[in-house]
mmCIF file of C-alpha atoms and ligand atoms in Angstrom:
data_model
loop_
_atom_site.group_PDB
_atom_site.id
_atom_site.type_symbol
_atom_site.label_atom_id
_atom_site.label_comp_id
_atom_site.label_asym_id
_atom_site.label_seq_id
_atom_site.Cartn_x
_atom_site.Cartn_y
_atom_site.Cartn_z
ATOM 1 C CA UNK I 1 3.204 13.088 -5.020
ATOM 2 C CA UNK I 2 -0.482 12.178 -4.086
ATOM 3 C CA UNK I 3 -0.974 15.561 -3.604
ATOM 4 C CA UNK I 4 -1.057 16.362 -7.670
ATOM 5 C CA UNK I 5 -1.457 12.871 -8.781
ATOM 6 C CA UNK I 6 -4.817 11.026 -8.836
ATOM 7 C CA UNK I 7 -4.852 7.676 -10.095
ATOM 8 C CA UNK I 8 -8.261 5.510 -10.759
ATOM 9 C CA UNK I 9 -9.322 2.841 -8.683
ATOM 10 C CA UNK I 10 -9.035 0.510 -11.838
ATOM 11 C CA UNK I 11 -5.775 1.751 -12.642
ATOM 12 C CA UNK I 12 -4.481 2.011 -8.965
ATOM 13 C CA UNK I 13 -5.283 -1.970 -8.388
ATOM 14 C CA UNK I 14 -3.746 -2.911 -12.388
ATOM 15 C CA UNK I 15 -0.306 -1.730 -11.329
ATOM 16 C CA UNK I 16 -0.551 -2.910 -7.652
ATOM 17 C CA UNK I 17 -1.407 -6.435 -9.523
ATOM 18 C CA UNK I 18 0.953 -6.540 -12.254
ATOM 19 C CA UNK I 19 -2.062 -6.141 -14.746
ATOM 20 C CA UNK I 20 -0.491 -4.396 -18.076
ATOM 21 C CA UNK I 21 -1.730 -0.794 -18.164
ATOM 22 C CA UNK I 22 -1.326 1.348 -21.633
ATOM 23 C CA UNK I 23 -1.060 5.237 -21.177
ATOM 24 C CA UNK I 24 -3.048 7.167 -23.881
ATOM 25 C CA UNK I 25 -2.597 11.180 -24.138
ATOM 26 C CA UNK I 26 -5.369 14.036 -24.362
ATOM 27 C CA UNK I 27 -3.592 16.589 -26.930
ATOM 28 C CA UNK I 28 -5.011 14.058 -29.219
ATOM 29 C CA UNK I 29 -8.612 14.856 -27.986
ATOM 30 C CA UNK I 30 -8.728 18.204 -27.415
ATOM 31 C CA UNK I 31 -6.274 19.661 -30.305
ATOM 32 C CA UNK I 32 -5.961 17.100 -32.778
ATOM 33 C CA UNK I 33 -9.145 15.884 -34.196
ATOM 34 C CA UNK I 34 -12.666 17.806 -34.146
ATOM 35 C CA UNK I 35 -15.449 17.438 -31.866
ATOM 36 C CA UNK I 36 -16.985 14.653 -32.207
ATOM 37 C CA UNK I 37 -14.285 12.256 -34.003
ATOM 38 C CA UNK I 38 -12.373 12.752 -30.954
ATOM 39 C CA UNK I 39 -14.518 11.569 -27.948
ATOM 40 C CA UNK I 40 -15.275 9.060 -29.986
ATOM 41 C CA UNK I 41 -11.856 7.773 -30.966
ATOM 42 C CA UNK I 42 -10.393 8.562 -27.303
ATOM 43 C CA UNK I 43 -13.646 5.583 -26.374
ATOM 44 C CA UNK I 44 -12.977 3.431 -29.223
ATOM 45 C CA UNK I 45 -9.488 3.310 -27.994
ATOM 46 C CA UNK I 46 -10.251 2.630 -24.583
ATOM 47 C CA UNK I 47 -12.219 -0.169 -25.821
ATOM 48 C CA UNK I 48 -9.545 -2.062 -28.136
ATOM 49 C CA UNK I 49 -6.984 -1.879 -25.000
ATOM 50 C CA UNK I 50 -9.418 -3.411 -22.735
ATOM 51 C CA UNK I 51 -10.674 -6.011 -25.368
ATOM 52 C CA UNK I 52 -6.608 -7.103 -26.237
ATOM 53 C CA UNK I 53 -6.856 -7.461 -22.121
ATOM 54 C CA UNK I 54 -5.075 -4.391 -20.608
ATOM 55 C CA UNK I 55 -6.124 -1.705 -18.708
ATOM 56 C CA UNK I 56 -6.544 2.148 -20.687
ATOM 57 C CA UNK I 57 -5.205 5.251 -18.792
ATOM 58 C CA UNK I 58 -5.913 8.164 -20.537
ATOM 59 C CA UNK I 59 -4.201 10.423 -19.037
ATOM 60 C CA UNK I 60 -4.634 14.644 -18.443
ATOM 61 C CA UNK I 61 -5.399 17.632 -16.165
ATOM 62 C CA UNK I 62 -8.458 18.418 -14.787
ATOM 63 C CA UNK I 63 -8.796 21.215 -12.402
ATOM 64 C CA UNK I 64 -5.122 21.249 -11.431
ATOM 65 C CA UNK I 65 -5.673 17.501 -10.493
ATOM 66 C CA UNK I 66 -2.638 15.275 -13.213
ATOM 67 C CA UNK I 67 -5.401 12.551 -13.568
ATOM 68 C CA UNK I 68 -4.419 9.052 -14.848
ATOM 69 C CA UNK I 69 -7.107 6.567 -16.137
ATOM 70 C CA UNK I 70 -10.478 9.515 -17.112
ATOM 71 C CA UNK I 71 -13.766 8.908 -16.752
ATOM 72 C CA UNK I 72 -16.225 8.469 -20.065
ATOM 73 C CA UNK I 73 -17.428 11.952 -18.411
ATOM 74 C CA UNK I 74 -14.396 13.173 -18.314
ATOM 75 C CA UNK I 75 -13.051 12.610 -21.683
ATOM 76 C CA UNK I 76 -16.211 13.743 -23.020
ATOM 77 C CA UNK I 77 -15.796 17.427 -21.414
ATOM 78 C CA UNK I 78 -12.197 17.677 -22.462
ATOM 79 C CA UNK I 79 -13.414 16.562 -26.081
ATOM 80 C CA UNK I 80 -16.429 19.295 -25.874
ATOM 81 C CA UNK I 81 -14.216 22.071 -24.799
ATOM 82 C CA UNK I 82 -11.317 20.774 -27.833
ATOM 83 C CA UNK I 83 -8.719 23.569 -28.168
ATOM 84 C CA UNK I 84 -9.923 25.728 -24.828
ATOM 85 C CA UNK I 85 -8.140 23.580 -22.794
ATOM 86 C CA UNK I 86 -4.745 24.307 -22.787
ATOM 87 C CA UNK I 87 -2.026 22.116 -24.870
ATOM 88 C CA UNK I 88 0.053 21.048 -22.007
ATOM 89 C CA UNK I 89 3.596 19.732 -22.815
ATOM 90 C CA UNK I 90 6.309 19.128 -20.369
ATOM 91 C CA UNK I 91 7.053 23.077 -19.744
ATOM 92 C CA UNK I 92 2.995 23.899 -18.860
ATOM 93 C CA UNK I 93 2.483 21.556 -16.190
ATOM 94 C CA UNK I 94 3.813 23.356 -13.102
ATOM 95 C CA UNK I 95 1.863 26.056 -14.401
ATOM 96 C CA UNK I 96 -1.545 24.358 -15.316
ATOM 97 C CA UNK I 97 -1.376 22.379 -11.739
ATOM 98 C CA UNK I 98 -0.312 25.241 -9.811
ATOM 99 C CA UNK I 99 -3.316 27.616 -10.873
ATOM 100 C CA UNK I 100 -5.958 24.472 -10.839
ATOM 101 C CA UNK I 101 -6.515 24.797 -14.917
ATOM 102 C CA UNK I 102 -7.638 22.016 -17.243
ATOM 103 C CA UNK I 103 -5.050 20.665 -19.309
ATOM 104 C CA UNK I 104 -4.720 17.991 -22.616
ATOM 105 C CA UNK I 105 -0.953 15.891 -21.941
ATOM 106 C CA UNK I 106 1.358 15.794 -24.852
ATOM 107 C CA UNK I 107 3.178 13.089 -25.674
ATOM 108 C CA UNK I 108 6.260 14.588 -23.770
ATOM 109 C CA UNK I 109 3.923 15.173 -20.933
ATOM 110 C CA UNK I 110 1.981 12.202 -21.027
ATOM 111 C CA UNK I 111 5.282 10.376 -20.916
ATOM 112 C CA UNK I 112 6.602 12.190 -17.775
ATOM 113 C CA UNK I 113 2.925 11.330 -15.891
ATOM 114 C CA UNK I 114 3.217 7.500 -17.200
ATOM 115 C CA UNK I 115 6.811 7.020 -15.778
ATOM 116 C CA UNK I 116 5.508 8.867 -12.585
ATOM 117 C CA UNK I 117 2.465 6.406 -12.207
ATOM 118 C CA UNK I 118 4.407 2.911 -13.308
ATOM 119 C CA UNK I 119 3.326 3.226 -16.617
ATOM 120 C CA UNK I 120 5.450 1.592 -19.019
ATOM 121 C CA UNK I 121 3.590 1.217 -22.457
ATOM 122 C CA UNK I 122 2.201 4.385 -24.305
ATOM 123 C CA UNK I 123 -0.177 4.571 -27.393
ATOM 124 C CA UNK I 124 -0.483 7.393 -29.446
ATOM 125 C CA UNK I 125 -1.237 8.752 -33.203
ATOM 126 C CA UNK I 126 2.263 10.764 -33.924
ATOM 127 C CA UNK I 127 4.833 11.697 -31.927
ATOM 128 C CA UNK I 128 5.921 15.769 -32.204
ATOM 129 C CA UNK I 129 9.681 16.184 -33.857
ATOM 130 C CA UNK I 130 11.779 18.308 -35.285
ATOM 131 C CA UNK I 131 9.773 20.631 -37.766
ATOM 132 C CA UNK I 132 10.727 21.397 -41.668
ATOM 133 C CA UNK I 133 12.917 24.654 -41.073
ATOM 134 C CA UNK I 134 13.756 23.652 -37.574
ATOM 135 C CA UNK I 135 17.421 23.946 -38.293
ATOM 136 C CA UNK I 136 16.992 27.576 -38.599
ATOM 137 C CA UNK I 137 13.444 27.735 -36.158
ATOM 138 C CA UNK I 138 14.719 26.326 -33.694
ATOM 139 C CA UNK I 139 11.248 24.070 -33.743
ATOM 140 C CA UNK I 140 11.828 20.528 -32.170
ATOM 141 C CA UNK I 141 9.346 18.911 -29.840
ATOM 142 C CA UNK I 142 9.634 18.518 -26.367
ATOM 143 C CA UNK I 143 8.435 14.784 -27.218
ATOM 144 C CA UNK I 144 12.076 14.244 -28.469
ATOM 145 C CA UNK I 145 13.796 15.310 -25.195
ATOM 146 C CA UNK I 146 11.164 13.426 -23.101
ATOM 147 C CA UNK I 147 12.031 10.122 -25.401
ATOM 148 C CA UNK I 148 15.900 10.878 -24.303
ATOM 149 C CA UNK I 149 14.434 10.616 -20.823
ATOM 150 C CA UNK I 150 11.891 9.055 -19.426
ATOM 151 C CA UNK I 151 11.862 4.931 -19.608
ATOM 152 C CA UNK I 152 8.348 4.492 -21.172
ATOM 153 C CA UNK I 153 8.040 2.970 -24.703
ATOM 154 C CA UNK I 154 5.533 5.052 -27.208
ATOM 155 C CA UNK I 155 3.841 3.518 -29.882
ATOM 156 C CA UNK I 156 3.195 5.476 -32.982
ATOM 157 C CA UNK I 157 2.546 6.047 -36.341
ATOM 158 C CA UNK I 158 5.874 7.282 -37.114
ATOM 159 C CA UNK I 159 5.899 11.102 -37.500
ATOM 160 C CA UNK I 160 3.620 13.077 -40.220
ATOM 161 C CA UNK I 161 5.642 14.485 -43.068
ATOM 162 C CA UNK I 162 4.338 18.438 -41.717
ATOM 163 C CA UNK I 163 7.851 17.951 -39.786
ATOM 164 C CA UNK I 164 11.097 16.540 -41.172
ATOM 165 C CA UNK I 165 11.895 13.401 -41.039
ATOM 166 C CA UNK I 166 15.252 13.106 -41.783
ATOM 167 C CA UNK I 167 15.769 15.605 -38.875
ATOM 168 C CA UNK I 168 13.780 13.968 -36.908
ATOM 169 C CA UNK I 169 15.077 10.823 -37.109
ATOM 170 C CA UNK I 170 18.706 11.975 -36.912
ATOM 171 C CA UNK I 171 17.828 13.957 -33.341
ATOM 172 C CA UNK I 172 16.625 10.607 -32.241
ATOM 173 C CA UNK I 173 19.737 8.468 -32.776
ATOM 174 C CA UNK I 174 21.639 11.633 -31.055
ATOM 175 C CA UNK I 175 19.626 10.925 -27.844
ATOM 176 C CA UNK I 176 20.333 6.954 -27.915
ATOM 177 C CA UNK I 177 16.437 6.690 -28.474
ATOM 178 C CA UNK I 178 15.682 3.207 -30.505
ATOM 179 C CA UNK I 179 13.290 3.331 -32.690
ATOM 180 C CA UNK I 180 11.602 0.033 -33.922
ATOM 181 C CA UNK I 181 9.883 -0.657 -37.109
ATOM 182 C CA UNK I 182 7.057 -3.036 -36.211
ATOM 183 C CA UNK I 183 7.459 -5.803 -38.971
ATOM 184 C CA UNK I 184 9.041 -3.303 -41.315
ATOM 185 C CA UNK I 185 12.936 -1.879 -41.995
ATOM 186 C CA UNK I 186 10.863 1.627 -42.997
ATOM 187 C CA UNK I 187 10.025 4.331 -40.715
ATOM 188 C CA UNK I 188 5.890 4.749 -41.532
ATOM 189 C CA UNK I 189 5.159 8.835 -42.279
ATOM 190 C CA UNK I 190 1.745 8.620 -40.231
ATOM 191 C CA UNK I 191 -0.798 8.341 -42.895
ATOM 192 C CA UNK I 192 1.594 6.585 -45.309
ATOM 193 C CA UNK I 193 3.959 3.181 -44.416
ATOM 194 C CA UNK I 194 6.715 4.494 -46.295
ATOM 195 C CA UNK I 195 8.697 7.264 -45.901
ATOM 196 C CA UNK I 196 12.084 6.913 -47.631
ATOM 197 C CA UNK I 197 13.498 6.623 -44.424
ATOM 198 C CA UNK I 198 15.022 3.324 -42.669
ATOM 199 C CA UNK I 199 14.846 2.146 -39.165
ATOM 200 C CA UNK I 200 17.417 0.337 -37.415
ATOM 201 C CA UNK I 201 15.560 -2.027 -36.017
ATOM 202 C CA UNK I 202 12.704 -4.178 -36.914
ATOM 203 C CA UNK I 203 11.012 -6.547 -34.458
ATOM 204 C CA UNK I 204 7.855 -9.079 -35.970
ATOM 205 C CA UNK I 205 6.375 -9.696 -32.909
ATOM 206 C CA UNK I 206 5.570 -7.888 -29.670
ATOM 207 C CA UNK I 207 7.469 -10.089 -27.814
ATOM 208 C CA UNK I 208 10.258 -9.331 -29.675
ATOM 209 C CA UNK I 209 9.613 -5.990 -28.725
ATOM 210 C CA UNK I 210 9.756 -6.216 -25.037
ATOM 211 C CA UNK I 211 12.876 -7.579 -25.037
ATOM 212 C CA UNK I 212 14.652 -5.351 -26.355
ATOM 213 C CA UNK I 213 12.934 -2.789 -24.507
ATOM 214 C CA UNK I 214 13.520 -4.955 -21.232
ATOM 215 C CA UNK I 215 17.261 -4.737 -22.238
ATOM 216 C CA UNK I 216 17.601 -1.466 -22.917
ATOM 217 C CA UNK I 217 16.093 -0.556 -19.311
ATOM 218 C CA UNK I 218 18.581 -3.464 -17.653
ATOM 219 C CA UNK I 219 21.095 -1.875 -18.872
ATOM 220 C CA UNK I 220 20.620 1.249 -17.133
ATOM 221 C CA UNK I 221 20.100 2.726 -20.407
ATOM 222 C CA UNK I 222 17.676 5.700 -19.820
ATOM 223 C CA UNK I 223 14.828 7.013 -21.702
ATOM 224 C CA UNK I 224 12.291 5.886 -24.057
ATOM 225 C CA UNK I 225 12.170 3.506 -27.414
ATOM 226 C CA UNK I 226 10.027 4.745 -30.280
ATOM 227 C CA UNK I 227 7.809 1.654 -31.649
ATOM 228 C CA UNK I 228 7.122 2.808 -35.584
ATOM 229 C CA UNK I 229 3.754 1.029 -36.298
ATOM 230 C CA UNK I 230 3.088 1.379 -40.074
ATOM 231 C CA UNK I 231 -1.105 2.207 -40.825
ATOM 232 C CA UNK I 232 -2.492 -1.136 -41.523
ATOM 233 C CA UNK I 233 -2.942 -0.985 -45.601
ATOM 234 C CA UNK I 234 -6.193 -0.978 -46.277
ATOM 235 C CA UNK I 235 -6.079 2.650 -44.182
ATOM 236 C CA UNK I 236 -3.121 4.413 -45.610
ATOM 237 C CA UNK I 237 -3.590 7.350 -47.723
ATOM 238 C CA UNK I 238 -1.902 8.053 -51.195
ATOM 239 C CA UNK I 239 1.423 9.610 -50.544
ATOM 240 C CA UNK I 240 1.022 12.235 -53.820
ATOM 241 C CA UNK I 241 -2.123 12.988 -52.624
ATOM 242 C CA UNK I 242 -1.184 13.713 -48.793
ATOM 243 C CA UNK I 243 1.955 14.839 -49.427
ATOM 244 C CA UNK I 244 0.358 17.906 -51.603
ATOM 245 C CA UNK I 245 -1.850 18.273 -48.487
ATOM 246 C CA UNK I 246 0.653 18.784 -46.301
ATOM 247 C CA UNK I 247 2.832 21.025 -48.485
ATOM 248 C CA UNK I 248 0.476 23.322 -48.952
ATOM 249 C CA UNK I 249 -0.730 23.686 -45.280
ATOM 250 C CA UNK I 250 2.999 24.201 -44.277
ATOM 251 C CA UNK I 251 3.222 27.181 -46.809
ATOM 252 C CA UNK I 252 0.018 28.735 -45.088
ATOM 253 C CA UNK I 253 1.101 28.082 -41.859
ATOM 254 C CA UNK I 254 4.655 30.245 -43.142
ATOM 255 C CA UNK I 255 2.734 32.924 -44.700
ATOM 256 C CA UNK I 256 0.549 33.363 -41.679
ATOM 257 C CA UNK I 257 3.484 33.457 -39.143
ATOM 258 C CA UNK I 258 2.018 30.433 -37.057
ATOM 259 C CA UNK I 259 4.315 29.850 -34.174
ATOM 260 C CA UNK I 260 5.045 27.763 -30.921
ATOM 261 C CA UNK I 261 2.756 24.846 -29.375
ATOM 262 C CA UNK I 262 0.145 26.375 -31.953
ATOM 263 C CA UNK I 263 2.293 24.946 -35.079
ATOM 264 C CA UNK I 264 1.074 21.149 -34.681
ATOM 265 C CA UNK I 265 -2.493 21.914 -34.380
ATOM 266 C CA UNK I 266 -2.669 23.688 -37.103
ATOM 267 C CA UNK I 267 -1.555 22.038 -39.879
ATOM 268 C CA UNK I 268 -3.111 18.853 -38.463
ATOM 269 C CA UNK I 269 -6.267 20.997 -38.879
ATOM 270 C CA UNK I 270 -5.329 22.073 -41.933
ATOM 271 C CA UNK I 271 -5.040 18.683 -43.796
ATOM 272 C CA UNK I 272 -7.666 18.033 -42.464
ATOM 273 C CA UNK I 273 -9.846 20.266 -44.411
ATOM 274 C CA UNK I 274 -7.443 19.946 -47.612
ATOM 275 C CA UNK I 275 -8.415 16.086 -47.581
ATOM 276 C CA UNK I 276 -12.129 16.399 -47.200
ATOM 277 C CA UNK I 277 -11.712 14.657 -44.009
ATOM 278 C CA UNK I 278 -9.891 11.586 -45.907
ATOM 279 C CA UNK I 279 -7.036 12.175 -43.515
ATOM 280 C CA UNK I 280 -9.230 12.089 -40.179
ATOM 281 C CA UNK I 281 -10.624 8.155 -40.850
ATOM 282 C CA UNK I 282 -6.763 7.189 -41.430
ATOM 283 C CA UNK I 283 -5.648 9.428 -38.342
ATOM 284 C CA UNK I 284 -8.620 7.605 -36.345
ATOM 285 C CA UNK I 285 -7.514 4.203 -38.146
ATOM 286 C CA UNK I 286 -3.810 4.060 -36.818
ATOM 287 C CA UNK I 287 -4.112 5.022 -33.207
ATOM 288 C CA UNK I 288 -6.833 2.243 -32.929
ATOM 289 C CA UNK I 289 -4.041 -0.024 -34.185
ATOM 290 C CA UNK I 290 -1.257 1.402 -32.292
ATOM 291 C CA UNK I 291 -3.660 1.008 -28.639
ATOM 292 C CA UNK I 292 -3.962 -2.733 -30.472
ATOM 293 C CA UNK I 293 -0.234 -3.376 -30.818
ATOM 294 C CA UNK I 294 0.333 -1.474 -26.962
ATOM 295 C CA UNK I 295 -1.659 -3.330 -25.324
ATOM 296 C CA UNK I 296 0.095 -6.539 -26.565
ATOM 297 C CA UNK I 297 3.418 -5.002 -25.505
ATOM 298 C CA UNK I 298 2.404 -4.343 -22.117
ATOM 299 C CA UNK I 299 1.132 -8.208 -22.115
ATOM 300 C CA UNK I 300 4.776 -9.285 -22.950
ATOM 301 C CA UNK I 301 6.832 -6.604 -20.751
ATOM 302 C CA UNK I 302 4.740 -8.080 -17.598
ATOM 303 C CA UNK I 303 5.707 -11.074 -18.371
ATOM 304 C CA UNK I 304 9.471 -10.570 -18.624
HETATM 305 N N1 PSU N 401 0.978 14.623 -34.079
HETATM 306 C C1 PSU N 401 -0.219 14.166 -34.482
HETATM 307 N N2 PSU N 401 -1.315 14.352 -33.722
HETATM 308 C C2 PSU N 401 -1.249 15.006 -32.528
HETATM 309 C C3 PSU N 401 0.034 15.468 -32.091
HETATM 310 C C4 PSU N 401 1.102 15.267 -32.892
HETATM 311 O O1 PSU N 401 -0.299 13.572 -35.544
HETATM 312 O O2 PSU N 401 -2.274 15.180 -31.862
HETATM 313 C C5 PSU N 401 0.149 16.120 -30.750
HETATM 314 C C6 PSU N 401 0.759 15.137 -29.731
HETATM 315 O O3 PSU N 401 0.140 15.351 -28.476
HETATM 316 C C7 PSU N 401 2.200 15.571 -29.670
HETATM 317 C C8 PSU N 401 2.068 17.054 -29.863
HETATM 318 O O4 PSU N 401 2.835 15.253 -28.466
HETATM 319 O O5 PSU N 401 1.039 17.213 -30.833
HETATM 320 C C9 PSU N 401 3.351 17.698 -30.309
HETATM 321 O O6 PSU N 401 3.197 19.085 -30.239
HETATM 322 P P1 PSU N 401 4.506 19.992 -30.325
HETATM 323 O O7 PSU N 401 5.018 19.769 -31.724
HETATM 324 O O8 PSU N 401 3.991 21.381 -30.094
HETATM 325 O O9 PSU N 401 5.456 19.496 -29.287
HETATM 326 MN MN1 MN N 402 7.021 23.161 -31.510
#
């Protein structure tokens, strides 16, 4: 494995010492906010893992090297170069190892590296899922398959109403993936904490958390959990307001035949603009509380 896998000195002794590491992805950086939002989130996230005491590992490939735990440098030239280096999901990584290219994880791929390095705790914005149409398009992210697969837990936002969430949701329970409302019986739409939708699960504390996540893994029961972290309040966007947003960048992205791994980017691009940037400070807003809420996790899980 060595030969593709380079782990950081700090993140190297963290795991040999039992010290709880969080996993961060790079699609984030490079293809979901702008330049310079995004080097500075990808820091300021870094930062709120280390200060709730557990070690960051952002994780992503550079030159053909699956890195895990970036330099500030590092980050900073995958930020720079934003949607030049390639979107890497489970299916690209042979590829972007194998020819020695640059590549920003997914959360499906960023998953498969974290259970590869001992990595059981993950932090992100939103998690990919099934798209609106995907019934007929066929458009469901490899995130979903890697949740029915690989045992790392993934903290989120909940999913962004530019997919469905109904389907979404439903493709989860299919795969036996949990998904936990932190401190709430509603699955959070990303830059709103409601949805319409229920979990099945809620869980008030993190410790609460790893336990059933310690149980689940026990059991021999493989894959991942999905921890729903509602945007703290004070953050969260109006859902009229987004949810016209969104609507309309979906149409645009019909009418203009956007397809494939270029789907997501896109409309998150695209709401973007629509919200005068409104949607970027919430975006920024809830991964800084999901890395919050991680690292805490991690704290319990090493404990158990
Ligand atoms: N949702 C967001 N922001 C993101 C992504 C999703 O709100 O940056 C990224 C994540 O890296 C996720 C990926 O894993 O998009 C999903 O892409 P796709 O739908 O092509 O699988
Ligand atoms: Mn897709």
């Amino acid at each position: 494995m060595n030969e593709y896998l380079v782990l950081s000195k700090e993140v190297k002794e963290a795991l040999a010492e039992g010290v709880p590491v969080v996993a961060l992805e790079s699609t984030i950086i490079a293809h979901g906010m702008p330049h310079p939002q995004n080097v500075e989130t990808a820091l300021a996230v870094e930062k709120v893992v280390r200060e709730n005491e557990a070690v960051p590992a952002t994780i992503a490939v550079i030159g053909g090297k699956i890195k895990v735990g970036l330099t500030c440098e590092e980050i900073e030239y995958l930020g720079e170069k934003g949607p030049e280096v390639i979107k890497v999901s489970r299916r690209d990584l042979p590829y972007v190892v194998a020819k020695g290219l640059d590549g920003a994880t997914t959360v499906a791929a960023t998953m498969f590296i974290a259970a590869m390095s001992g990595i059981k705790v993950f932090a992100t914005g939103g998690i990919g899922g099934v798209h609106r149409g995907g019934e007929k398009s066929f458009d469901i992210s490899a995130d979903l398959q890697e949740l029915a697969r690989t045992n790392v837990a993934v903290v989120s936002a909940g999913v962004k109403s530019i997919l469905d969430i109904g389907l979404t949701l439903e493709y989860l329970e299919t795969y036996g993936v949990p998904v936990i409302g932190f401190g709430t019986d509603e699955f959070p739409a990303f830059y709103t904490r409601k949805s319409g939708y229920k979990v099945h699960i809620t869980a008030d504390t993190p410790a609460e958390l790893a336990r059933i996540i310690k149980v689940k893994w026990d059991l021999g029961l493989k894959g991942g959990v999905v921890v729903a972290n509602p945007i703290p309040e004070e953050y969260s966007l109006d859902y009229e307001e987004i949810t016209r947003a969104i609507d309309s960048a979906v149409l645009e992205a019909a009418e203009k035949g956007v397809r494939g791994k270029e789907v997501t980017p896109y409309l998150l691009a695209k709401v973007k603009d629509i919200t005068g940037g409104k949607s970027l400070e919430a975006n920024i807003q809830l991964v800084l509380n999901n890395a919050r809420l991680a690292a805490k996790l991690a704290q319990e899980l090493s404990k158990l």
